[in-house]
PDB file of C-alpha atoms in Angstrom:
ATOM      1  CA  UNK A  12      63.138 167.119  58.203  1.00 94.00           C
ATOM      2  CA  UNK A  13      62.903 165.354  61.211  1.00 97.00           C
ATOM      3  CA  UNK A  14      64.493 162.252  63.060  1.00 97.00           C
ATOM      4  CA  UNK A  15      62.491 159.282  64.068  1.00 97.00           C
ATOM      5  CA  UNK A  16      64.278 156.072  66.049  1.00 97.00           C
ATOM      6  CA  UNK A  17      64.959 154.821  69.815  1.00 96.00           C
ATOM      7  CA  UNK A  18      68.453 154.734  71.462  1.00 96.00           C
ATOM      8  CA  UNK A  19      69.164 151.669  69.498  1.00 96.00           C
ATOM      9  CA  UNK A  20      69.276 150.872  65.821  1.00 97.00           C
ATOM     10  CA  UNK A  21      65.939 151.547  62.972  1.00 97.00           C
ATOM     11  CA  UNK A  22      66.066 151.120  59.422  1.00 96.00           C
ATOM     12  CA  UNK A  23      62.836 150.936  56.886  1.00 94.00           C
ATOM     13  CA  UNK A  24      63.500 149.563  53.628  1.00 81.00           C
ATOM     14  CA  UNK A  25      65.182 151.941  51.103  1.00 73.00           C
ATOM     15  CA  UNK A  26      62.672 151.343  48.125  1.00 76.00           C
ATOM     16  CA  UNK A  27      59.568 149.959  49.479  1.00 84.00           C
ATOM     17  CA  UNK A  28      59.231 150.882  53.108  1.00 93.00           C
ATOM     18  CA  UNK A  29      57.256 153.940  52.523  1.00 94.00           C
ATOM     19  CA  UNK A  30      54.421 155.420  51.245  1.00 96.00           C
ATOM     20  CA  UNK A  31      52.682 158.683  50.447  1.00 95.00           C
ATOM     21  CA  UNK A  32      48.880 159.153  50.664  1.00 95.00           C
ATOM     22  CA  UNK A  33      46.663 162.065  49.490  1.00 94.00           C
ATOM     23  CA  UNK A  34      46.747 164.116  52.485  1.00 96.00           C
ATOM     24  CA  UNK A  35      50.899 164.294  52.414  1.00 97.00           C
ATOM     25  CA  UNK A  36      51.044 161.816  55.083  1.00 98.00           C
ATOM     26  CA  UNK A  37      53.819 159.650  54.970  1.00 97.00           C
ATOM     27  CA  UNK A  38      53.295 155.706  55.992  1.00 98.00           C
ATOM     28  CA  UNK A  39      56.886 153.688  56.949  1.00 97.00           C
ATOM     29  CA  UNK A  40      57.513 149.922  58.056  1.00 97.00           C
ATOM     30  CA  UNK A  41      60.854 148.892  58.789  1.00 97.00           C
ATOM     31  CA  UNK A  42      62.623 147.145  61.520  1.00 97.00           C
ATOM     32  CA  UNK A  43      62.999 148.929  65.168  1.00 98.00           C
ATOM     33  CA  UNK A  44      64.811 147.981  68.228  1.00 98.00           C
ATOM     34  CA  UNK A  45      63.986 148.839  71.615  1.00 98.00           C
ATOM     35  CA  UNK A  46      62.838 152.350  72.686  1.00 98.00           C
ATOM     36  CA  UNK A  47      61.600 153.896  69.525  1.00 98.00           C
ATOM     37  CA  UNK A  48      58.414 155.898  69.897  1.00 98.00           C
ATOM     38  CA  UNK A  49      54.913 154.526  69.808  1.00 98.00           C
ATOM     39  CA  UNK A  50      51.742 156.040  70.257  1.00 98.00           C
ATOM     40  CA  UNK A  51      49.007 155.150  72.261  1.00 98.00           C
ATOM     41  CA  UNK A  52      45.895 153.376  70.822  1.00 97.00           C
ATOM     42  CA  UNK A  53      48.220 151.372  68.805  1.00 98.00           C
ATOM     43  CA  UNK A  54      48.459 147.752  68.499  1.00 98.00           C
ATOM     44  CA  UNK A  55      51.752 147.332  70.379  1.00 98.00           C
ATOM     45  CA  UNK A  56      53.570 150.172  72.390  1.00 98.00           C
ATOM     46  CA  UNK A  57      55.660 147.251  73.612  1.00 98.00           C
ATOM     47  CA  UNK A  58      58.866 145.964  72.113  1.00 98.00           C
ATOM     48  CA  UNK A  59      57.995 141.786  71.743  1.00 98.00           C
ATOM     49  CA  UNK A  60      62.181 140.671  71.917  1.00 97.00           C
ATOM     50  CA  UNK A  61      65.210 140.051  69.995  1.00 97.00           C
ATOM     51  CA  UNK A  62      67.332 142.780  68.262  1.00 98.00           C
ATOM     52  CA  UNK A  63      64.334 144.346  66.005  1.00 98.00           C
ATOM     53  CA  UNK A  64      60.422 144.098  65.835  1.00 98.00           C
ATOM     54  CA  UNK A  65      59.039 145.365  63.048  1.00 98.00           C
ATOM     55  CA  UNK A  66      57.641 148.414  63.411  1.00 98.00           C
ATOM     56  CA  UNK A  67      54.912 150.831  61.365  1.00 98.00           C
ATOM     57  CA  UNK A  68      54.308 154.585  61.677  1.00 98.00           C
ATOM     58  CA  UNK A  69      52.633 157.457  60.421  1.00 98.00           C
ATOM     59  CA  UNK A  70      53.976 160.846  60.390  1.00 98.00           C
ATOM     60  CA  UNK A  71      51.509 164.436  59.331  1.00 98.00           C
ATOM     61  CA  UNK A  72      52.316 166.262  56.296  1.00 98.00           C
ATOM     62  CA  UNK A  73      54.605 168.493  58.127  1.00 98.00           C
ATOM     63  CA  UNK A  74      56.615 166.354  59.826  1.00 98.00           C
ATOM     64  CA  UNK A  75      55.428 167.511  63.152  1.00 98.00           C
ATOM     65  CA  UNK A  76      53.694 164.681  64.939  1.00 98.00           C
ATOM     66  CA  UNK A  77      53.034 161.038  64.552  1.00 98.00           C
ATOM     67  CA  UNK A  78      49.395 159.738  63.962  1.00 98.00           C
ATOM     68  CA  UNK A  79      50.442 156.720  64.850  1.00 98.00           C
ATOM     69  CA  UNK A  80      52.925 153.810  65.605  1.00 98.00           C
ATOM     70  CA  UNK A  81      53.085 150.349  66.867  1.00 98.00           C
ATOM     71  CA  UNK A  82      55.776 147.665  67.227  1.00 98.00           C
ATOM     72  CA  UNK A  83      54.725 143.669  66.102  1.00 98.00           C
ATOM     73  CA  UNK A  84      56.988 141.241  66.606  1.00 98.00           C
ATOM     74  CA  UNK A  85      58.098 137.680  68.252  1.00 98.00           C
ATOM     75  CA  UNK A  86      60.782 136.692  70.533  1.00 98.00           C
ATOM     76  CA  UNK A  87      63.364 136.754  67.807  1.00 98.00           C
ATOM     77  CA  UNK A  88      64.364 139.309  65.577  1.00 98.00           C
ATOM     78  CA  UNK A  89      61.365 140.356  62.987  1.00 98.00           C
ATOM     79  CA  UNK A  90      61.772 142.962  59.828  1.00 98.00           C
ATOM     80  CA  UNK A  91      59.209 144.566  57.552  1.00 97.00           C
ATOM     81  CA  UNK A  92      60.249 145.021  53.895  1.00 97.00           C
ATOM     82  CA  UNK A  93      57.452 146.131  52.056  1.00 97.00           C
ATOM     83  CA  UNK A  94      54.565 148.059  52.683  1.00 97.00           C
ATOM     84  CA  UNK A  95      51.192 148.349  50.663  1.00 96.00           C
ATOM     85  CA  UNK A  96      47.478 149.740  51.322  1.00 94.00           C
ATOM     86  CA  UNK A  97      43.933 148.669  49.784  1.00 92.00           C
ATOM     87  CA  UNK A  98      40.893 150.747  48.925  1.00 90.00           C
ATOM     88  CA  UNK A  99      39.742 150.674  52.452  1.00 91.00           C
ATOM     89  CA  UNK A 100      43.541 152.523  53.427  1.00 93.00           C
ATOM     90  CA  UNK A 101      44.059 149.198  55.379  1.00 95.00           C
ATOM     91  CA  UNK A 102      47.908 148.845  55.844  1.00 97.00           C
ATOM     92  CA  UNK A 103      49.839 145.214  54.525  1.00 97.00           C
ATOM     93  CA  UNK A 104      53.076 144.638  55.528  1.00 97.00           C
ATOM     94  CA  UNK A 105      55.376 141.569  54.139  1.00 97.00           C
ATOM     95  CA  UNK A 106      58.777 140.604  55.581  1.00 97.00           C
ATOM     96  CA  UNK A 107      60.464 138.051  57.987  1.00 98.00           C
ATOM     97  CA  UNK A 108      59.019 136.989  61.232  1.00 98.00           C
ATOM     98  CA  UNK A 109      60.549 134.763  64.494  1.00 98.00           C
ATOM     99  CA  UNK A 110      59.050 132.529  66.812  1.00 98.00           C
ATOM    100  CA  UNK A 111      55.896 133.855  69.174  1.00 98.00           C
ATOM    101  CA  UNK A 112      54.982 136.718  65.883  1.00 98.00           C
ATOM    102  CA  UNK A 113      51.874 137.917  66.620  1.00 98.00           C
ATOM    103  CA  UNK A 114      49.078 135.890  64.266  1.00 97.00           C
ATOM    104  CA  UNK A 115      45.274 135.683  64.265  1.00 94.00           C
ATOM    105  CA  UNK A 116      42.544 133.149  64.272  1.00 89.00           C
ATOM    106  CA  UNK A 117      41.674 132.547  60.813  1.00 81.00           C
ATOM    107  CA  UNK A 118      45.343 132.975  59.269  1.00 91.00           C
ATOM    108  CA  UNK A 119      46.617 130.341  56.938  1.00 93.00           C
ATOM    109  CA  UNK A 120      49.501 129.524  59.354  1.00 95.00           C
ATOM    110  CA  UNK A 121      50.120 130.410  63.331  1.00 95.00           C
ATOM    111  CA  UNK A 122      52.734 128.449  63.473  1.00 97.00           C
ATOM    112  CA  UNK A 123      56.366 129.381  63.506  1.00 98.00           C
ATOM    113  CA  UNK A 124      58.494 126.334  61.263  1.00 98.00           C
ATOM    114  CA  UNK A 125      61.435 126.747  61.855  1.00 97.00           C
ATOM    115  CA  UNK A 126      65.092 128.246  60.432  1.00 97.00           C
ATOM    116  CA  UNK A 127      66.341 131.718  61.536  1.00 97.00           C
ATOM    117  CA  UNK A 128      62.872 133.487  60.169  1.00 98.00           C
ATOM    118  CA  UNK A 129      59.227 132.932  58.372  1.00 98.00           C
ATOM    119  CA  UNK A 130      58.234 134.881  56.293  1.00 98.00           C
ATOM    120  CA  UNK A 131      55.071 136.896  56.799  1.00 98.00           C
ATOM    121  CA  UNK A 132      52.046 138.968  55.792  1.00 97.00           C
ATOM    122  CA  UNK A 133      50.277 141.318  58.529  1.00 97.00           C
ATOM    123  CA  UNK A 134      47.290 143.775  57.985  1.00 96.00           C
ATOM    124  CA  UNK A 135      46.725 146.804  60.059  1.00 97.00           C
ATOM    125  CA  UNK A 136      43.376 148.626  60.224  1.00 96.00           C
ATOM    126  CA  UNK A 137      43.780 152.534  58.767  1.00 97.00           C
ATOM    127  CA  UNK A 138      45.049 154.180  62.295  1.00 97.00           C
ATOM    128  CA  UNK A 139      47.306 150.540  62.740  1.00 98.00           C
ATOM    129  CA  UNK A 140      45.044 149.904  65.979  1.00 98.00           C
ATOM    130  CA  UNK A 141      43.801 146.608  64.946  1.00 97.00           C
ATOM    131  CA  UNK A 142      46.108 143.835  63.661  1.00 97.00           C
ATOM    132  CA  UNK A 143      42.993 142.432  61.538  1.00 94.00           C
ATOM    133  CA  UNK A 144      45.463 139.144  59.822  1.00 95.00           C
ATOM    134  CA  UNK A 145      48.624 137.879  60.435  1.00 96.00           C
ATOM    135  CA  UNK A 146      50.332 135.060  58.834  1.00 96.00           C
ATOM    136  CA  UNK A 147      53.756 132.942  58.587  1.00 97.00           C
ATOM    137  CA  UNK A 148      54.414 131.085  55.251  1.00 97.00           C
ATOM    138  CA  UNK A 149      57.461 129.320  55.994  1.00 97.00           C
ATOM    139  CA  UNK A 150      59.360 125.880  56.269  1.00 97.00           C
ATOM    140  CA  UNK A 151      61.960 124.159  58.327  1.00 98.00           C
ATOM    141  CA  UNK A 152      64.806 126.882  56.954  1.00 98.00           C
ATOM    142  CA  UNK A 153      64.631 130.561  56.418  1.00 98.00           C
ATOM    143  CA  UNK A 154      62.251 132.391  54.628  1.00 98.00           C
ATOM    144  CA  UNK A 155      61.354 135.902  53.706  1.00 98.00           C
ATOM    145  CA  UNK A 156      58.595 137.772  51.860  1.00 97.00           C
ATOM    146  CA  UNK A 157      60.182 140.650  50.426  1.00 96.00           C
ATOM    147  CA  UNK A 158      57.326 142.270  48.494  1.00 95.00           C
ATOM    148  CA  UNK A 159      53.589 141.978  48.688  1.00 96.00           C
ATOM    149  CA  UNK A 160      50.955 143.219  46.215  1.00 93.00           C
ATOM    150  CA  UNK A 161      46.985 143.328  47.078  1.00 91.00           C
ATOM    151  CA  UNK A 162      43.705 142.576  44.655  1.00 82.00           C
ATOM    152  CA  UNK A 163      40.858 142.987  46.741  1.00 75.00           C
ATOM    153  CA  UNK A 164      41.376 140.812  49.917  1.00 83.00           C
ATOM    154  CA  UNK A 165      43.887 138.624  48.282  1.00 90.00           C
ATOM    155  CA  UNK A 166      47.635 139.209  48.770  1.00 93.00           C
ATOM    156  CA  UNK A 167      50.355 138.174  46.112  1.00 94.00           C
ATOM    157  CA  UNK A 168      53.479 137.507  47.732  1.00 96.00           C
ATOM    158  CA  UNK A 169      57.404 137.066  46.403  1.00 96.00           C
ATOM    159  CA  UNK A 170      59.653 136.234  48.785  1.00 97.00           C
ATOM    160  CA  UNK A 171      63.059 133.618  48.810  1.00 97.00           C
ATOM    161  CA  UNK A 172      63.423 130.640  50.881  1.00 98.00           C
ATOM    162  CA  UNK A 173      65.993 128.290  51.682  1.00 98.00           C
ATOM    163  CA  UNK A 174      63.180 125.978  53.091  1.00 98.00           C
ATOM    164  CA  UNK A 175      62.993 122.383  51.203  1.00 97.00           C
ATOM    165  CA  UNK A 176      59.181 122.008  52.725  1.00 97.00           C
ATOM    166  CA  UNK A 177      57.976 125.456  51.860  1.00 96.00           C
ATOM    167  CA  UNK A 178      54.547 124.962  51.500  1.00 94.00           C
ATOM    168  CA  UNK A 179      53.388 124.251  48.064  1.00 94.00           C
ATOM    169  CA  UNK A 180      50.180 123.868  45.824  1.00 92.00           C
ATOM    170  CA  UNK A 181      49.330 120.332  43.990  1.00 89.00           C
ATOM    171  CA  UNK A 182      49.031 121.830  40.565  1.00 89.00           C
ATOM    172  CA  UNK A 183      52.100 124.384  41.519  1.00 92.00           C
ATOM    173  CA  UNK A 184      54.122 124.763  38.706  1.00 95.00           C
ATOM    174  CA  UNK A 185      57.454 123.886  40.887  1.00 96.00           C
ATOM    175  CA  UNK A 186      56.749 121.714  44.134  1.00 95.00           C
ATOM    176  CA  UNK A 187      60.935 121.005  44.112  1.00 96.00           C
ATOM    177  CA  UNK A 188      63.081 122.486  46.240  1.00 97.00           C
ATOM    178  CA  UNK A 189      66.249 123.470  44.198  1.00 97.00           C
ATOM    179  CA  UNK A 190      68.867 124.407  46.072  1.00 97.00           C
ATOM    180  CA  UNK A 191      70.259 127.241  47.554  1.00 97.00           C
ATOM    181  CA  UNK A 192      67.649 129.799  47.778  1.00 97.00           C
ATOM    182  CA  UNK A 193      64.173 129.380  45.489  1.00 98.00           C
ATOM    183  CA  UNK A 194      61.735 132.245  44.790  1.00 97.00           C
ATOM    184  CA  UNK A 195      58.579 132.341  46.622  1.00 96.00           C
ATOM    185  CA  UNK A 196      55.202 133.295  44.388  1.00 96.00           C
ATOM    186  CA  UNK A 197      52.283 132.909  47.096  1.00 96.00           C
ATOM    187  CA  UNK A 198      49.019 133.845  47.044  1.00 94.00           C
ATOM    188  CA  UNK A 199      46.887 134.047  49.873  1.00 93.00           C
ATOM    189  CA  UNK A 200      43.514 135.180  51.171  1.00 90.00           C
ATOM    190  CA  UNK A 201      43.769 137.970  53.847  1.00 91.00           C
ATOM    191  CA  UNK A 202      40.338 137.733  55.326  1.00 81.00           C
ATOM    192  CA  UNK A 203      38.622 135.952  58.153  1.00 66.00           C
ATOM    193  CA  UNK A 204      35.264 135.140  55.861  1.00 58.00           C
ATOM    194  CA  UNK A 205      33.575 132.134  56.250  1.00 39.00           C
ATOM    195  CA  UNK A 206      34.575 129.645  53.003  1.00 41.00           C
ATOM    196  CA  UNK A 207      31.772 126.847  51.807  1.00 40.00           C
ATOM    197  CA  UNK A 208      33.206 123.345  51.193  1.00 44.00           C
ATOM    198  CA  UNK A 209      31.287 120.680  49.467  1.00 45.00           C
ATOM    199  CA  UNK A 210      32.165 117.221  50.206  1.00 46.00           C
ATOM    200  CA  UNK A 211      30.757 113.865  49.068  1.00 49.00           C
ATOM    201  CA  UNK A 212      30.776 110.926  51.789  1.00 48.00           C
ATOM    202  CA  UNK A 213      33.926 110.526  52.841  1.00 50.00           C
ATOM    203  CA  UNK A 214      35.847 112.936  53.300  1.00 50.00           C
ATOM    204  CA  UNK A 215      38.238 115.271  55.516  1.00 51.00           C
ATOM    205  CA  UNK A 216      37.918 119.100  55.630  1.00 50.00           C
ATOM    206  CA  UNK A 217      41.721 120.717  56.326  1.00 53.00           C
ATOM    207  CA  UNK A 218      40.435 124.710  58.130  1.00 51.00           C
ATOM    208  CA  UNK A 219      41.895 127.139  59.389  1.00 50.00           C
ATOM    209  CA  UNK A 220      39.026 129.336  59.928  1.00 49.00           C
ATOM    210  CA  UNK A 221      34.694 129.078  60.195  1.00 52.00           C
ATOM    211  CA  UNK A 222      33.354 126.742  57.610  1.00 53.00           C
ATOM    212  CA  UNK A 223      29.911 125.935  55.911  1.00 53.00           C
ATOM    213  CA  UNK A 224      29.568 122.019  54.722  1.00 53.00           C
ATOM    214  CA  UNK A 225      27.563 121.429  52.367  1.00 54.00           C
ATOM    215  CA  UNK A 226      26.575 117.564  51.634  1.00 53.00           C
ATOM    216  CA  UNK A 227      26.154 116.962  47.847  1.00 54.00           C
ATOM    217  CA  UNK A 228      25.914 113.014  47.689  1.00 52.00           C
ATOM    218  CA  UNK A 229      23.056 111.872  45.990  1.00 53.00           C
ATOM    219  CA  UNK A 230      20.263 111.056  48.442  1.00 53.00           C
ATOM    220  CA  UNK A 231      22.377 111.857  51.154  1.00 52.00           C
ATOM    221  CA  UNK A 232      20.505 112.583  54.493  1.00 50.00           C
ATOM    222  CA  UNK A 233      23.064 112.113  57.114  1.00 51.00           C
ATOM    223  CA  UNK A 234      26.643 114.590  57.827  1.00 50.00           C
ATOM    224  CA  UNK A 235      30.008 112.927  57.809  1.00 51.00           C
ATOM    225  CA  UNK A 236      32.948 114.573  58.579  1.00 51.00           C
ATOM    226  CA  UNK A 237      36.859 114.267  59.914  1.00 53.00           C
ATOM    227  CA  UNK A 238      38.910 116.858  60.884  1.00 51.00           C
ATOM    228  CA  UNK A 239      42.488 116.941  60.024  1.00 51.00           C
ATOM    229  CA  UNK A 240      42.523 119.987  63.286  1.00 48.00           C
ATOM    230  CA  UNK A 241      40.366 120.642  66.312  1.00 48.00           C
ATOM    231  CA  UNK A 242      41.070 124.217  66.502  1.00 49.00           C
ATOM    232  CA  UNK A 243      38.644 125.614  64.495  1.00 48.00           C
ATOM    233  CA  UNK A 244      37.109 129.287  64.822  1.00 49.00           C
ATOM    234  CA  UNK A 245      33.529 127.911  64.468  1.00 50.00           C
ATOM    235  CA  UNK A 246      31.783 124.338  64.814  1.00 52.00           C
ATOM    236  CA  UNK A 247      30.806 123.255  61.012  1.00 51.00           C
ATOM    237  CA  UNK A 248      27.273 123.677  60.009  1.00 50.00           C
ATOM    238  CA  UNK A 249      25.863 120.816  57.915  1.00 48.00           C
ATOM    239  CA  UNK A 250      23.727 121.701  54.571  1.00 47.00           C
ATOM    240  CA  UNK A 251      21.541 119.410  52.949  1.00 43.00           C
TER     241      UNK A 251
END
């Protein structure tokens, strides 16, 4: 048995904070104020603001030393709820996120939208060195993702939000706000691998990461394209 924490308050979620791996070493997210203990070579030894970051550790089998741990977090008070891994023991994290949360090039949204928190999906490499994707899904209110579930490099997310502009899909089956707060049901991609969009003449491409464009118009010789962003990861190559 052993304590973990800084002079302030820590908490990990009760239920699905944690988990166990093969060797008997015990994985935990949660939310951490200022002062608890990181180690070094991981992403953040610094606490980012607000009353919590969230925070992710790794402790050995006998409770005896951390393998690692690393604060991420915004200006504003951040949480981690849920905690998953893949097949390559890369760590996921859902929960709520404030403005200036840590996000990387070729995430869906690096934007914060608004309300008293986002909601989010992070992944850590295995030793939580690397923050290799980092997300907000959110609108103008609050939102939270309170559980996350992996298939490959694809994350399912549930969360709530009290957000009438959540983000929504055109064939979604509800793209209503209802009142009060709504379930989330999200899925997103949680790599930074180039996607291939085919286009016929005219048309806009909407990225948020590298992109291959590939002209199908019959007889086509010539590339046309608008960009609904200029801050793209890569320049588009045209395919004939």
């Amino acid at each position: 048995s052993t304590f973990v924490g800084g002079p302030g308050n820590d908490y990990t979620s009760s239920k699905f904070g944690f988990l166990l791996n093969n060797s008997n070493q015990l994985t935990v997210c949660g939310k951490c104020s200022s002062g608890f203990p990181t180690t070094v070579g991981a992403y953040s030894q610094t606490f980012a603001g607000g009353t919590y970051d969230v925070c992710l550790l790794q402790i050995n089998s006998s409770f005896s030393s951390l393998i690692f741990s690393t604060y991420l977090g915004g200006s504003g008070d951040d949480a981690g709820f849920f905690l998953t891994t893949n097949t390559l023991n890369e760590h996921i994290i859902s929960g709520s996120a404030s403005n200036g949360f840590p996000t990387t090039a070729c995430c869906y949204d690096a934007s914060f939208n608004g309300g008293t928190s986002d909601a989010f999906v992070a992944k850590f490499n295995s030793n939580a060195s690397q923050l290799l994707y980092s997300s907000y899904l959110g609108g103008s209110n609050k939102d939270v993702a309170v559980s996350v579930w992996t298939n490959a490099d694809t994350a399912i997310i549930i969360g709530e939000t009290q957000s009438s502009n959540l983000p929504v899909t055109s064939d979604a089956y509800d793209q209503s706000y209802n009142g009060g707060y709504d379930l989330i049901l999200s899925k997103m991609g949680l790599s930074c691998e180039s996607s291939i969009a085919d286009f016929i003449i005219p048309d806009t491409a909407c990225v948020n990461e590298g992109i291959t464009i590939q002209n199908i118009s019959t007889g086509g010789t010539t590339y046309y394209w608008n960009f609904c962003s200029t801050n793209l990861v890569n320049d588009p190559l045209g395919v004939n």
